[in-house]
Short mmCIF file of C-alpha atoms in Angstrom, two decimals:
data_model
loop_
_atom_site.label_atom_id
_atom_site.label_comp_id
_atom_site.label_asym_id
_atom_site.label_seq_id
_atom_site.Cartn_x
_atom_site.Cartn_y
_atom_site.Cartn_z
CA MET A 427 9.94 -30.05 -3.95
CA ALA A 428 7.43 -27.49 -2.24
CA SER A 429 10.17 -24.88 -1.04
CA PHE A 430 11.95 -25.52 -5.04
CA THR A 431 8.69 -24.33 -6.47
CA THR A 432 8.36 -21.51 -4.50
CA SER A 433 11.41 -20.48 -4.88
CA ARG A 434 11.17 -20.63 -8.56
CA ARG A 435 7.99 -18.86 -8.69
CA HIS A 436 9.63 -15.96 -6.89
CA LEU A 437 12.79 -15.96 -8.81
CA VAL A 438 10.31 -15.70 -11.89
CA ALA A 439 8.68 -12.58 -10.47
CA ALA A 440 11.70 -10.77 -9.77
CA GLY A 441 12.69 -11.10 -12.94
CA ALA A 442 9.91 -10.30 -14.34
CA ILE A 443 9.54 -7.03 -12.59
CA ALA A 444 12.89 -5.85 -13.42
CA ALA A 445 12.58 -6.43 -17.48
CA THR A 446 9.48 -4.93 -16.84
CA ALA A 447 10.92 -1.55 -15.05
CA LEU A 448 14.18 -1.45 -17.04
CA GLY A 449 11.80 -1.44 -20.23
CA ALA A 450 9.76 1.40 -19.03
CA ARG A 451 12.99 3.47 -18.41
CA ALA A 452 14.28 2.73 -21.69
CA ALA A 453 10.99 4.29 -23.04
CA ASN A 454 11.23 6.98 -20.71
CA ALA A 455 7.62 5.97 -19.68
CA ARG A 456 6.13 6.74 -15.94
CA ARG A 457 7.73 4.06 -14.17
CA TRP A 458 7.60 1.57 -11.14
CA TRP A 459 11.37 2.06 -10.74
CA ARG A 460 12.35 4.64 -9.12
CA ASP A 461 15.47 6.98 -9.63
CA ASP A 462 16.88 7.32 -6.41
CA ASP A 463 18.30 4.51 -4.41
CA ASP A 464 16.84 5.77 -0.95
CA ASP A 465 14.42 3.88 1.00
CA ARG A 466 10.77 5.09 1.37
CA ASP A 467 11.78 6.70 4.75
CA ASP A 468 8.98 9.46 6.16
CA GLU A 469 9.80 11.97 4.07
CA ASP A 470 9.22 10.34 1.00
CA HIS A 471 6.59 8.89 2.25
CA ARG A 472 4.76 12.66 2.95
CA ARG A 473 5.34 13.40 -1.10
CA GLU A 474 3.89 10.20 -2.62
CA LYS A 475 0.10 10.01 -3.06
CA HIS A 476 -1.75 7.66 -1.11
CA CYS A 477 -5.04 7.67 -1.53
CA PHE A 478 -8.33 5.71 -1.94
CA ARG A 479 -10.78 5.04 -5.02
CA GLU A 480 -13.72 6.35 -5.49
CA GLY A 481 -16.26 4.40 -4.15
CA THR A 482 -14.25 3.01 -1.01
CA LEU A 483 -16.44 2.87 1.86
CA VAL A 484 -14.97 4.25 5.00
CA ARG A 485 -16.34 3.50 8.40
CA THR A 486 -17.52 7.06 10.07
CA ILE A 487 -19.76 6.90 13.22
CA ALA A 488 -22.42 7.22 11.03
CA GLY A 489 -21.78 4.03 9.45
CA GLU A 490 -19.68 3.83 6.16
CA ARG A 491 -19.21 6.55 3.99
CA PRO A 492 -18.04 6.72 0.02
CA ILE A 493 -14.45 8.20 -0.19
CA GLU A 494 -15.86 10.86 -2.15
CA ALA A 495 -18.54 11.92 0.18
CA ILE A 496 -16.34 12.30 3.25
CA ALA A 497 -16.30 15.82 4.54
CA GLU A 498 -14.24 18.21 6.41
CA GLY A 499 -15.72 17.72 10.52
CA ASP A 500 -16.92 13.87 9.86
CA GLN A 501 -15.98 12.02 12.78
CA LEU A 502 -13.88 8.55 12.00
CA PRO A 503 -13.35 5.78 14.44
CA THR A 504 -9.54 5.24 14.34
CA ARG A 505 -6.92 2.66 15.58
CA PHE A 506 -4.60 4.19 18.17
CA GLY A 507 -7.21 6.81 19.32
CA GLU A 508 -11.33 6.95 20.04
CA THR A 509 -12.71 9.07 17.07
CA ALA A 510 -11.08 11.93 15.04
CA ARG A 511 -12.38 14.90 13.03
CA VAL A 512 -11.64 14.82 9.39
CA VAL A 513 -9.29 18.24 8.82
CA ARG A 514 -9.28 17.75 5.32
CA ARG A 515 -10.15 15.48 2.13
CA HIS A 516 -7.63 15.57 -0.99
CA GLU A 517 -8.97 14.70 -4.58
CA LEU A 518 -5.85 13.79 -6.24
CA GLY A 519 -6.98 12.32 -9.88
CA PRO A 520 -6.19 9.37 -11.24
CA ALA A 521 -3.78 6.98 -9.65
CA ASP A 522 -0.55 5.76 -12.20
CA ARG A 523 0.38 3.53 -9.90
CA ALA A 524 -2.56 1.79 -8.37
CA ILE A 525 -3.61 -1.95 -6.83
CA LEU A 526 -6.31 -4.32 -6.22
CA ILE A 527 -6.54 -5.93 -2.96
CA THR A 528 -9.60 -8.48 -3.96
CA ARG A 529 -12.41 -9.35 -1.66
CA SER A 530 -10.91 -11.53 1.54
CA ALA A 531 -7.60 -11.66 0.13
CA LEU A 532 -6.05 -11.01 4.11
CA GLY A 533 -8.95 -13.27 5.55
CA PRO A 534 -12.39 -13.97 5.72
CA ASP A 535 -14.26 -10.31 4.87
CA CYS A 536 -10.53 -8.85 4.93
CA PRO A 537 -11.36 -6.67 2.74
CA ALA A 538 -14.88 -7.16 3.02
CA ARG A 539 -15.29 -5.92 -0.61
CA ASP A 540 -12.56 -5.30 -3.42
CA LEU A 541 -10.01 -2.32 -2.16
CA TYR A 542 -8.53 -0.37 -4.65
CA LEU A 543 -5.37 1.68 -3.55
CA SER A 544 -2.54 3.54 -5.04
CA ALA A 545 0.77 1.59 -4.26
CA GLY A 546 2.35 3.73 -1.72
CA HIS A 547 -0.36 3.52 0.63
CA ALA A 548 0.05 1.41 3.57
CA LEU A 549 -2.11 -0.95 5.61
CA LEU A 550 -1.32 -1.76 9.31
CA ILE A 551 -0.64 -5.19 9.31
CA ASP A 552 1.38 -7.10 12.35
CA GLY A 553 1.68 -3.92 13.43
CA TYR A 554 3.50 -2.48 10.60
CA LEU A 555 2.26 -0.14 7.99
CA ILE A 556 3.07 -1.96 4.78
CA ALA A 557 2.43 -0.26 1.32
CA ALA A 558 -0.01 -2.02 -0.81
CA GLY A 559 3.01 -2.22 -3.39
CA HIS A 560 4.56 -4.75 -1.32
CA LEU A 561 1.60 -7.19 -0.93
CA ILE A 562 1.34 -8.05 -5.08
CA ASN A 563 0.67 -11.64 -5.44
CA ASP A 564 -0.90 -11.72 -8.93
CA ARG A 565 -3.63 -13.76 -7.19
CA THR A 566 -5.49 -12.22 -4.73
CA VAL A 567 -3.46 -8.55 -4.62
CA LEU A 568 -2.95 -7.09 -8.00
CA ARG A 569 -1.28 -4.28 -9.72
CA LEU A 570 -3.49 -2.23 -12.18
CA PRO A 571 -2.84 -0.41 -14.99
CA PRO A 572 -3.37 3.22 -15.34
CA ASP A 573 -7.67 4.19 -15.53
CA GLU A 574 -9.54 7.70 -15.29
CA ALA A 575 -10.71 6.65 -11.44
CA GLU A 576 -10.22 9.48 -9.64
CA TYR A 577 -8.80 9.03 -5.97
CA PHE A 578 -8.93 10.64 -2.30
CA HIS A 579 -7.32 10.62 0.89
CA ILE A 580 -8.29 11.58 4.30
CA GLU A 581 -6.20 13.87 6.22
CA LEU A 582 -6.25 14.13 10.18
CA ALA A 583 -5.08 15.59 12.98
CA ARG A 584 -2.51 13.38 13.69
CA HIS A 585 -1.56 10.34 11.65
CA ASP A 586 -3.57 7.21 11.95
CA VAL A 587 -5.29 4.06 10.79
CA ILE A 588 -8.88 4.22 9.63
CA TRP A 589 -11.30 1.18 8.57
CA ALA A 590 -11.71 1.20 4.75
CA GLU A 591 -13.72 -1.82 3.04
CA GLY A 592 -12.73 -3.12 6.80
CA LEU A 593 -9.08 -3.36 6.41
CA LEU A 594 -6.90 -0.83 8.44
CA CYS A 595 -5.25 1.74 6.18
CA GLU A 596 -3.68 4.81 7.13
CA THR A 597 -4.71 7.93 7.03
CA LEU A 598 -2.43 11.52 5.10
CA LEU A 599 0.90 11.60 6.56
CA VAL A 600 1.49 15.22 6.37
CA GLU A 601 4.47 17.51 7.03
CA GLY A 602 5.32 17.66 10.55
CA GLN A 603 3.27 13.89 11.70
CA ARG A 604 5.14 11.25 12.77
CA PRO A 605 4.03 7.82 11.65
CA CYS A 606 1.63 6.46 13.96
CA ALA A 607 3.32 2.83 13.82
CA PRO A 608 6.83 1.67 11.91
CA LEU A 609 6.83 2.62 8.55
CA VAL A 610 7.95 -0.63 6.27
CA PRO A 611 10.97 0.96 3.40
CA TYR A 612 9.15 0.95 -0.24
CA ARG A 613 11.21 0.97 -2.83
CA TRP A 614 9.16 0.38 -6.10
CA ALA A 615 10.33 -1.91 -8.44
CA ARG A 616 13.88 -2.14 -7.08
CA GLY A 617 12.44 -3.16 -3.68
CA GLU A 618 9.48 -5.55 -5.31
CA VAL A 619 12.96 -7.24 -6.76
CA ALA A 620 15.05 -7.41 -3.54
CA SER A 621 12.01 -8.60 -1.57
CA HIS A 622 11.26 -11.71 -4.31
CA LEU A 623 15.03 -12.77 -3.84
CA ARG A 624 14.95 -13.01 -0.27
CA SER A 625 12.07 -15.17 -0.89
CA ALA A 626 13.75 -17.15 -3.45
CA PHE A 627 16.36 -17.84 -1.06
CA ALA A 628 14.61 -18.10 2.14
CA PRO A 629 14.50 -21.80 2.28
CA VAL A 630 18.29 -21.31 2.54
CA ILE A 631 18.91 -18.59 4.76
CA ASP A 632 15.71 -16.97 5.82
CA LEU A 633 16.20 -12.82 5.26
CA ARG A 634 12.73 -12.27 4.60
CA ARG A 635 11.37 -8.61 6.18
CA PRO A 636 8.33 -8.19 7.61
CA GLN A 637 6.52 -7.02 4.13
CA ASP A 638 7.83 -10.26 2.46
CA ILE A 639 6.84 -12.68 5.23
CA VAL A 640 3.20 -11.55 5.07
CA ARG A 641 3.08 -11.58 1.18
CA ASP A 642 4.43 -15.04 1.26
CA HIS A 643 1.46 -15.77 2.99
CA LEU A 644 -1.10 -14.11 1.34
CA ALA A 645 0.33 -16.51 -1.74
CA ALA A 646 0.27 -19.56 0.44
#
């Protein structure tokens, strides 16, 4: 019965995402559904805005500081190096596809406070870079409507992972850099629908990918 209920929830979620995306497409609005069928590869990832909302606390060697107070030359501890100097802080304006990861959504004090990210911004989970948009479960990880908050990102000399609100989050992946860990493809609404369908049929045949397993675990 539990597996039936879970499968039904995923089917309902897939239908709701598809209906919302198609409605937005019909209205020629900005949408989660992408026009192309390509996976979110390294080049796509560089073109997207991956950023933190103002007020996000980022760990520096001198303690946590709000993202908007980070300056060029500040030193940050990183996951794959020791410390790295900030090359540039990018101010990107409002995000039209924002995600809220609520406090302790991924474990005790992970994040330590509510964390607001753009949908394409990846977190390091189980060795993979997984976009925040993959983790939506409508309970502890939520899709938000557009707002007027400012969003920022941090560029280092090489792509790496830093701590923001206690979670391991990627830095900006720019031209000429290679991802610091395996990058899970992100296909926006199409990918979300496919992900929920894989989870819905998992009790019969489990074809789930890393991002599906992580989201299902968070929703359990």
